[in-house]
Short mmCIF file of C-alpha atoms and ligand atoms in Angstrom, two decimals:
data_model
loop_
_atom_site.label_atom_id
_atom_site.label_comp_id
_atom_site.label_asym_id
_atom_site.label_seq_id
_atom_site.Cartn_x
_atom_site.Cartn_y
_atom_site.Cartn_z
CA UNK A 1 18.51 -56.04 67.59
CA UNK A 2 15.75 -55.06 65.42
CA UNK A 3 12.29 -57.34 65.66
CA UNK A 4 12.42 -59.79 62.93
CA UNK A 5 8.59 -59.45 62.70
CA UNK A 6 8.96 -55.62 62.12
CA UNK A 7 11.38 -56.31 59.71
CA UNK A 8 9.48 -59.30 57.69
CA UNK A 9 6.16 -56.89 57.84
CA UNK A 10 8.69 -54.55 56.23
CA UNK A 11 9.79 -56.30 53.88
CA UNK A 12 6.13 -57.66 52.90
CA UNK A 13 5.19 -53.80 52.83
CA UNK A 14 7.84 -52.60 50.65
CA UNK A 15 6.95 -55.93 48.31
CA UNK A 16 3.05 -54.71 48.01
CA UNK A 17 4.01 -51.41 47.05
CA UNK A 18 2.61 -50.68 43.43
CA UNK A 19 0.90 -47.04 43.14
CA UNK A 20 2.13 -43.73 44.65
CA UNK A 21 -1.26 -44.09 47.07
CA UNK A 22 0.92 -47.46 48.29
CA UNK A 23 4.22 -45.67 48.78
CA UNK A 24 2.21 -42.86 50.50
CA UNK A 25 0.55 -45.07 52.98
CA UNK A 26 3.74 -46.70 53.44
CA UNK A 27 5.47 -43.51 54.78
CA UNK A 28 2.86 -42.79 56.86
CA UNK A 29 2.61 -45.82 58.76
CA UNK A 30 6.43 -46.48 58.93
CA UNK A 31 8.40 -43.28 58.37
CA UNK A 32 5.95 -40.64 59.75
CA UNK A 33 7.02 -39.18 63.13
CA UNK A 34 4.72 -41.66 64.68
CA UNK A 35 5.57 -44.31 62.14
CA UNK A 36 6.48 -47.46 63.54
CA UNK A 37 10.45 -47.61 62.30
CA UNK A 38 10.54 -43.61 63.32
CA UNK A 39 9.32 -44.87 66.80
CA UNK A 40 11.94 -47.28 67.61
CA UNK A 41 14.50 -44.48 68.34
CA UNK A 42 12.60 -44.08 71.55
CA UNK A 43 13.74 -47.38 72.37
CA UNK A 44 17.35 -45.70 72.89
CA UNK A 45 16.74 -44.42 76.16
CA UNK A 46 15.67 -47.79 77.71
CA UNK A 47 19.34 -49.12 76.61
CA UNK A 48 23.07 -48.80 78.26
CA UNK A 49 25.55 -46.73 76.15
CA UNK A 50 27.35 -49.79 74.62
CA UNK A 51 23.99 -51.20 73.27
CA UNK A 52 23.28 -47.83 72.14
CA UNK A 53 25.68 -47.50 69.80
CA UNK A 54 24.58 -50.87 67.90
CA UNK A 55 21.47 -49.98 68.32
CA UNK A 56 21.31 -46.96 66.78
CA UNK A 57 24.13 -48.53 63.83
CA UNK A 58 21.27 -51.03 63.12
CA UNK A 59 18.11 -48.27 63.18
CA UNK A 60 20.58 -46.78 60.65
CA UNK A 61 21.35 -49.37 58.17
CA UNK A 62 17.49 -50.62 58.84
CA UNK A 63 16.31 -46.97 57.78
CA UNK A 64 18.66 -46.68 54.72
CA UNK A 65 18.05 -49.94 53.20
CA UNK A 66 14.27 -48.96 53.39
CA UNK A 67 14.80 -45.40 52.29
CA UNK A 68 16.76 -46.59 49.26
CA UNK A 69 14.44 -49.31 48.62
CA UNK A 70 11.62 -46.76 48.19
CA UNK A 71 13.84 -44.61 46.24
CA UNK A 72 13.78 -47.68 43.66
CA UNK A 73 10.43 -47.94 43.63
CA UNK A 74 9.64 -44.27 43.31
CA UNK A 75 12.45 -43.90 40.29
CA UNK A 76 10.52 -47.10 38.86
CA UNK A 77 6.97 -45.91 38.83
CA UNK A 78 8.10 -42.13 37.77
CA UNK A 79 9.85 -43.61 34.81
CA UNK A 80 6.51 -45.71 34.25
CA UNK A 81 4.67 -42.67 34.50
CA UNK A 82 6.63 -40.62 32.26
CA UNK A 83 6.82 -42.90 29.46
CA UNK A 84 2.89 -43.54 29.71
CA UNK A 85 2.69 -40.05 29.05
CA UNK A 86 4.60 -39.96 26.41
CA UNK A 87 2.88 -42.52 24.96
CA UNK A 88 -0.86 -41.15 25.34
CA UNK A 89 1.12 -37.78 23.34
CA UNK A 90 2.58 -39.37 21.01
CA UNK A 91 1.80 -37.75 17.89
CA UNK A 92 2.49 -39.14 13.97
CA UNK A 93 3.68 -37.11 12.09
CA UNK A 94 3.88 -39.24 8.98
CA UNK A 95 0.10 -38.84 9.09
CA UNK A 96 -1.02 -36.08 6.51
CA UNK A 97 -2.33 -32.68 8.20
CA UNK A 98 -5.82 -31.61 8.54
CA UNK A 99 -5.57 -28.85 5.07
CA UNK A 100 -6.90 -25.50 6.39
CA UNK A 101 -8.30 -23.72 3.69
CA UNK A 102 -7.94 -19.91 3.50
CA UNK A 103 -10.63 -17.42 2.63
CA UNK A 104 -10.87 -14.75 0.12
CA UNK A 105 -11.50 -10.87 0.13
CA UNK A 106 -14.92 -10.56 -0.78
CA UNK A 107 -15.52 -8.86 -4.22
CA UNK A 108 -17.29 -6.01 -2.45
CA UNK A 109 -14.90 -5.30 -0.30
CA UNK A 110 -12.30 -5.46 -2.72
CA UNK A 111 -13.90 -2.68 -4.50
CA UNK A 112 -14.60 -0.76 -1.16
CA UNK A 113 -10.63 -1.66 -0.19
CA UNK A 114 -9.27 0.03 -3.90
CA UNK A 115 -11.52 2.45 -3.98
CA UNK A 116 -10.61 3.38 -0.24
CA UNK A 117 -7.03 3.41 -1.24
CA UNK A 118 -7.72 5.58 -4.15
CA UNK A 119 -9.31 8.18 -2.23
CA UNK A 120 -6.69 8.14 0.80
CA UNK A 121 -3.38 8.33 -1.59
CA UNK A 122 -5.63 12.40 -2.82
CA UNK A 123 -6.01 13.29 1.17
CA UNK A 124 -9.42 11.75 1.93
CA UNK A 125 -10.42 10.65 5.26
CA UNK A 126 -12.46 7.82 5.86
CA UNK A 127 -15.63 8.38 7.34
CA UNK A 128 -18.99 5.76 8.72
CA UNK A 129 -21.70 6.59 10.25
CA UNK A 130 -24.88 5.10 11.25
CA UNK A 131 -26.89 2.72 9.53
CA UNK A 132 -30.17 3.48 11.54
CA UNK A 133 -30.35 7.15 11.00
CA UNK A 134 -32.67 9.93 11.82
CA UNK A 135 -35.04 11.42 8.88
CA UNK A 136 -33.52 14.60 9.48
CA UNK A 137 -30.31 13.78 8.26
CA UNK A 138 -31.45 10.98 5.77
CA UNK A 139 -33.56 13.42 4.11
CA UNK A 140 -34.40 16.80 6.06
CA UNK A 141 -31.34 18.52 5.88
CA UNK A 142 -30.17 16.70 2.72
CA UNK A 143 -32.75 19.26 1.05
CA UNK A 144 -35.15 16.56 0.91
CA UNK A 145 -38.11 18.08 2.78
CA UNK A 146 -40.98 15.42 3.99
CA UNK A 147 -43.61 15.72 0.89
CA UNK A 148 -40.73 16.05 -1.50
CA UNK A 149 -40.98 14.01 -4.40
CA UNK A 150 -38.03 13.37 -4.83
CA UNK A 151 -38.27 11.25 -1.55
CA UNK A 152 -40.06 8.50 -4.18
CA UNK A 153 -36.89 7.60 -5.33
CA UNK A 154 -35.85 5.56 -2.37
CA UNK A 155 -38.38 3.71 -1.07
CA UNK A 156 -37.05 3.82 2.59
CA UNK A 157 -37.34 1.54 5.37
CA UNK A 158 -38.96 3.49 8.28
CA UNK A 159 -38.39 2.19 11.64
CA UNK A 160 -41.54 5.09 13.64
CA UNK A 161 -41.94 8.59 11.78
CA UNK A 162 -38.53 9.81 12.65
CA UNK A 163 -36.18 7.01 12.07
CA UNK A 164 -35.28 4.47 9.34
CA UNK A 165 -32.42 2.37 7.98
CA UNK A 166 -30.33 4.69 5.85
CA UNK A 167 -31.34 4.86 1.87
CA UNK A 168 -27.89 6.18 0.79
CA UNK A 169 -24.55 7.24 2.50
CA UNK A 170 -25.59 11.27 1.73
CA UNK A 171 -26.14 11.46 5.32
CA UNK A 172 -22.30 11.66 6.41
CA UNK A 173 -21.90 14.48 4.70
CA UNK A 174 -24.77 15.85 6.92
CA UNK A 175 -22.93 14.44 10.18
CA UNK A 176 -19.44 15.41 8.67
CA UNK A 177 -20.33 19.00 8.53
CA UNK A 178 -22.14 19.58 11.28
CA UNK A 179 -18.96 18.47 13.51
CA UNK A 180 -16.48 20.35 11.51
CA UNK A 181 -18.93 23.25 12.29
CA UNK A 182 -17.54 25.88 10.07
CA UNK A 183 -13.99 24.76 9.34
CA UNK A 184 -12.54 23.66 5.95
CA UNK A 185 -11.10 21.54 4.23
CA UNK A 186 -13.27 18.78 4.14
CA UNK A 187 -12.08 15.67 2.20
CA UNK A 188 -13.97 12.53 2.84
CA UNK A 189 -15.37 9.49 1.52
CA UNK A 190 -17.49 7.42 3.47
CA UNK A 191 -18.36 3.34 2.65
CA UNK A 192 -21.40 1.98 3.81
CA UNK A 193 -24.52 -0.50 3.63
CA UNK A 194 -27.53 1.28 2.61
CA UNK A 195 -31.37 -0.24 2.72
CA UNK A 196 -34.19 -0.13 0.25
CA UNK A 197 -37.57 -1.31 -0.54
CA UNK A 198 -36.95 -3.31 -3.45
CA UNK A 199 -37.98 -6.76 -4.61
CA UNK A 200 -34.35 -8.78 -4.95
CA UNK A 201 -33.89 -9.41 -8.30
CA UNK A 202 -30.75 -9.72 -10.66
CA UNK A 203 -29.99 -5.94 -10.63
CA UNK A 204 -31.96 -5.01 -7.25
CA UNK A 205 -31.22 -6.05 -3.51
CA UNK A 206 -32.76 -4.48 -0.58
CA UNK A 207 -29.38 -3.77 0.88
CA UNK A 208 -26.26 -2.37 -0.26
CA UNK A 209 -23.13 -0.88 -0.81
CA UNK A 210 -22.54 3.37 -1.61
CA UNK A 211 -19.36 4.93 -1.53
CA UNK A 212 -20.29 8.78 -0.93
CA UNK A 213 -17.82 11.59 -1.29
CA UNK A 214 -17.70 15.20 -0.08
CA UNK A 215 -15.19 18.09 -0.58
CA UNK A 216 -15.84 21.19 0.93
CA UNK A 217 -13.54 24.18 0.56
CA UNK A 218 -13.35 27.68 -0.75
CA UNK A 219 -13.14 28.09 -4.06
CA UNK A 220 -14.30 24.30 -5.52
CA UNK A 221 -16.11 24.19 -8.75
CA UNK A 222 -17.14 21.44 -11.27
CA UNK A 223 -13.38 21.54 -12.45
CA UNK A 224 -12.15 19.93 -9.07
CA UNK A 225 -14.89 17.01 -9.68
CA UNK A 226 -13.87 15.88 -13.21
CA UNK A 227 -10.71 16.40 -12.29
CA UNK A 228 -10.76 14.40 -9.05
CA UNK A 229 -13.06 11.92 -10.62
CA UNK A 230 -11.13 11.50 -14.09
CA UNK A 231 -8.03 10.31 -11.58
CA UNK A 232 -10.00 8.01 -9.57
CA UNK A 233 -11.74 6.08 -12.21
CA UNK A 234 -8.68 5.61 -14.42
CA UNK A 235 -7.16 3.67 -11.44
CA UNK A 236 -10.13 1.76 -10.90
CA UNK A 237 -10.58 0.29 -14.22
CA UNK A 238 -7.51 1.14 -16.12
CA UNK A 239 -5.84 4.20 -17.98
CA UNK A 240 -7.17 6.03 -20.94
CA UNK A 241 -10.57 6.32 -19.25
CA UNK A 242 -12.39 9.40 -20.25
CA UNK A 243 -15.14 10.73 -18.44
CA UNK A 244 -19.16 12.03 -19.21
CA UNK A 245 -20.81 14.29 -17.05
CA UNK A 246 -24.87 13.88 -18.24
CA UNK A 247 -26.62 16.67 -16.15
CA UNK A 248 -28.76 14.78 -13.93
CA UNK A 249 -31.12 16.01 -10.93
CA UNK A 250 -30.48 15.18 -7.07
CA UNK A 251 -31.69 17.46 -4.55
CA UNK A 252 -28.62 17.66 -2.44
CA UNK A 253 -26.67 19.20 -5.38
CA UNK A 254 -26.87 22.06 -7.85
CA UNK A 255 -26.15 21.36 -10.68
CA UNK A 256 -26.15 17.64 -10.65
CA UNK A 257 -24.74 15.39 -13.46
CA UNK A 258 -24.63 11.55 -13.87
CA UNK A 259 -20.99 10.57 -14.50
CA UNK A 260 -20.22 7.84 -17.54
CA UNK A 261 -16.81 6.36 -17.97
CA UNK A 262 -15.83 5.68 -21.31
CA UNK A 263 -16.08 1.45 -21.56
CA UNK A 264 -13.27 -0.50 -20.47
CA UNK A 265 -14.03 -3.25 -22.61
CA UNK A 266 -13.90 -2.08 -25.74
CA UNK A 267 -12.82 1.26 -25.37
CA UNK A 268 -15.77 3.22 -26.70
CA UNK A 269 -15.67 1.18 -29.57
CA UNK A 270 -19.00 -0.48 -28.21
CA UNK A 271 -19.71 -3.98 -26.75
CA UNK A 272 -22.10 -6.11 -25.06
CA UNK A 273 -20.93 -4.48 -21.74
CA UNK A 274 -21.74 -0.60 -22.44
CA UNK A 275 -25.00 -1.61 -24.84
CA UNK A 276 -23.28 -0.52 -27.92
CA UNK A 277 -22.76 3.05 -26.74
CA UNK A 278 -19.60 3.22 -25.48
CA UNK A 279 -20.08 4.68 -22.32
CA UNK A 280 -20.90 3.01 -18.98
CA UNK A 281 -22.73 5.12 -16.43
CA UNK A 282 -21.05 4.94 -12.77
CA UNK A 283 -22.36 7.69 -10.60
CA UNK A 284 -24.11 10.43 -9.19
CA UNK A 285 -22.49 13.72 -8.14
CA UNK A 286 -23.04 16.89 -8.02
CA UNK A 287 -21.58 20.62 -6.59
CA UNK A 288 -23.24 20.93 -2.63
CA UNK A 289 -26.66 22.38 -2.89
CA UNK A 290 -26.14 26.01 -1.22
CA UNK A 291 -29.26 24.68 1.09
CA UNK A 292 -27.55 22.03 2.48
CA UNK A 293 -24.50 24.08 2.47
CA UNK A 294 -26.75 26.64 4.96
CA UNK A 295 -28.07 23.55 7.15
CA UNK A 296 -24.88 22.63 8.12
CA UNK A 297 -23.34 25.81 9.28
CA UNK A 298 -21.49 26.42 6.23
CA UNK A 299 -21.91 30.19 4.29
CA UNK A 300 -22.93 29.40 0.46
CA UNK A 301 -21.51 32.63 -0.27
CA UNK A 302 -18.48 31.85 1.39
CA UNK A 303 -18.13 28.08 0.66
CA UNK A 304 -18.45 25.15 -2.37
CA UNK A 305 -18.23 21.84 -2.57
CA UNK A 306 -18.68 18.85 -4.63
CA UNK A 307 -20.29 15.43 -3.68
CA UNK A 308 -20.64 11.96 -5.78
CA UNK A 309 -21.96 8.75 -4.70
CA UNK A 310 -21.37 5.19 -6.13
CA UNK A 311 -22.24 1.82 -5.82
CA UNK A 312 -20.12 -0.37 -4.85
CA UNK A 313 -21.91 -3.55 -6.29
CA UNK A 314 -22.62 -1.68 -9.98
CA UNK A 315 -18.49 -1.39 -9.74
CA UNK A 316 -17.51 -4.93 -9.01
CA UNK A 317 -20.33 -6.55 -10.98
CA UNK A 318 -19.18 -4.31 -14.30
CA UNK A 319 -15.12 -5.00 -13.32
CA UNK A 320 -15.20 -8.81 -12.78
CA UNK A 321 -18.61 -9.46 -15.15
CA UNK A 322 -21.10 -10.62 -13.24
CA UNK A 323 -24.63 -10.49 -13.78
CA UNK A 324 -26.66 -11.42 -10.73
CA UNK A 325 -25.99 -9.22 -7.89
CA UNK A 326 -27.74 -11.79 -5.58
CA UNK A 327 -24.03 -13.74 -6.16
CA UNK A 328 -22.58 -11.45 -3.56
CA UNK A 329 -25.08 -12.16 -0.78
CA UNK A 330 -25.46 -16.16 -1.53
CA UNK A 331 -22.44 -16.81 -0.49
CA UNK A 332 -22.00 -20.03 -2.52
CA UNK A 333 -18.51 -20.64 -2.15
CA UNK A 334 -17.64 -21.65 -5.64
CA UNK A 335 -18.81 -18.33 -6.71
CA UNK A 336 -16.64 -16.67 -3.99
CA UNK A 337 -13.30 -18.34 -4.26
CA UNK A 338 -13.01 -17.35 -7.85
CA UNK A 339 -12.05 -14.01 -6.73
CA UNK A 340 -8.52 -15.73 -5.45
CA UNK A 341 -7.16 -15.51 -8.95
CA UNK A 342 -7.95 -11.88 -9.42
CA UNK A 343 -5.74 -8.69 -9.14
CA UNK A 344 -2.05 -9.45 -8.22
CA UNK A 345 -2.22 -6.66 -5.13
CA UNK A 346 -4.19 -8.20 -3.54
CA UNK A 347 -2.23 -11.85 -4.22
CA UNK A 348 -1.25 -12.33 -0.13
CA UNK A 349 -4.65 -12.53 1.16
CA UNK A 350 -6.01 -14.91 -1.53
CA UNK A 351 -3.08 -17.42 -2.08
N1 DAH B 401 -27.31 9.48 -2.67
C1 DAH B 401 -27.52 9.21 -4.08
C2 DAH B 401 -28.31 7.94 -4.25
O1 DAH B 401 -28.29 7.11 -3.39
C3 DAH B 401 -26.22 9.09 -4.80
C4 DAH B 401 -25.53 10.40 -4.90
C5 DAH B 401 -25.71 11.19 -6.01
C6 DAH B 401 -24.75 10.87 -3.87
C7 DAH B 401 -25.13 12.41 -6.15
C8 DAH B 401 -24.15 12.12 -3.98
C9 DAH B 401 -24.35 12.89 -5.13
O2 DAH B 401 -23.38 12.62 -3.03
O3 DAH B 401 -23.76 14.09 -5.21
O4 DAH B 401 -28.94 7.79 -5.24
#
């Protein structure tokens, strides 16, 4: 009842069927409401009830032999599909891994990162501030004044009259205490690159790391510095340090002394480390000058404090021996990864 040409073009149809694009087109022309094998249900009303009913029983088993036909093909060329996939993704596993190496801390930071910790575990807060900074805070109100000589010390990097890269973390302090105002206590340390005009050499590099402290209270006095210090520098390079205050002059503090730790190589006894004398000298400090006390809104009469800056690449190069301080800017990784064997604290972050 159906035409045998439909049917053969059918069949050849179905047969040339190889890419979804095929099966698509296939549909369309055939299956679509306008498709031809759709269409031939229209044929229904042309026919008398008795030829209707075999009609329609061959349409039926004429659609479902195509439909499942296609179903076949579909099944077949998703299963094709699939396992292409899968092959494209395969992955090896029995191939070795790409090794990712890991870093290390750097040895500056690993002396910023203790000393930090040091300093947190007495009550200090962390403090940064800006490495392009005005004069005024630099040096001004530091108690530096403009043809002071003391401003020969650090030959600074001016940027225009007012503003320059900092020369030394002292001006936190300045920005600490002028936004407390007046109130107390004031317990910080404050880690930060610093910039001078110096020709690189093994000792000098025209950048680099202070660690500056301030306390400001009532009633602080040279006591609260050893004592503060003499705790700080036995955890940073081992108990039984002892501690040398050499009076010194900076113009931020009054009186100022230059702090030696007793050598923590041989003890005192005296090596090639402390130059035979026992002593290694670590850093500046000093009680608040009353000036700079004043030109932060803070009453001398009223108010003390003590202040000390360090650096931080003096520190590492004396703790892990190293004599070139251009080794920490290089950053020649055979020098660097030496540092993964150092210090079991820090053992996570350098296995
Ligand atoms: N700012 C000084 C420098 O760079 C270091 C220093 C010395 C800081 C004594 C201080 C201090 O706070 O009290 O040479």
């Amino acid at each position: 009842m159906i035409d045998e040409n439909l049917i053969k073009e059918v069949d050849e149809a179905i047969n040339n069927i190889s890419t979804y694009d095929d099966l698509n087109d296939f549909r369309l022309k055939y299956l679509s409401k306008k498709g031809s094998i759709t269409s031939l249900s229209s044929k229904m009303k042309e026919l008398s009830n008795e030829e209707k009913r075999e009609f329609g029983y061959c349409l039926n088993e004429f659609k479902n032999s195509v439909q499942s036909r296609l179903n076949a093909i579909k099944e077949k060329m998703d299963l094709e599909y699939l396992n292409k996939k899968l092959e494209s993704e395969k992955i090896d596993i029995t191939l070795p891994g790409t090794k990712i190496t890991k870093g290390y801390i750097h040895p500056l930071n690993r002396v910023i990162e203790e000393v930090k910790e040091i300093f947190i575990s007495m009550g200090y807060d962390v403090k940064s501030g800006p490495e392009v900074e005005n004069d005024l805070y630099n040096f001004e109100l530091l108690n530096i004044p403009k043809s002071h000589p003391a401003r020969d010390m650090q030959d600074t990097f001016y940027i225009n009259e007012e503003i320059l890269l900092r020369s030394q973390t002292s001006p936190v302090q300045i920005r600490t205490m002028l936004e407390n105002k007046d109130k107390t206590p004031i317990r910080i340390i404050c880690p930060g690159k610093v910039y001078r005009r110096d020709n690189d050499d093994a000792t000098h590099s025209h950048q680099f790391e202070q660690i500056e402290g301030l306390v400001v209270d009532k009633n602080i006095s040279m006591a609260d510095l050893k004592g503060t210090l003499e705790v700080a520098m036995n955890k940073l390079f081992g108990d039984g340090r002892k501690l040398r205050f050499r009076p010194s002059f900076f113009p931020f503090t009054e009186p100022s002394v230059e702090v030696d730790v007793s050598c923590f190589k041989c003890n005192g006894k005296g090596c090639n480390m402390c130059k035979k004398t026992g002593w290694i000298e670590i850093l500046g400090a000093g009680m608040v000058h009353p000036n700079v006390l004043r030109n932060c809104g803070y009453d001398p009469d009223v108010y003390t404090g003590f202040a000390f800056g360090l650096g931080v690449e003096r520190i590492a190069m004396l703790k892990y021996e190293i004599n070139d301080i251009r080794d920490f800017y290089t950053n020649d990784l055979r020098f660097l990864s030496q540092f993964k064997y150092i210090e079991k604290s820090d053992d996570d972050a350098s296995k």
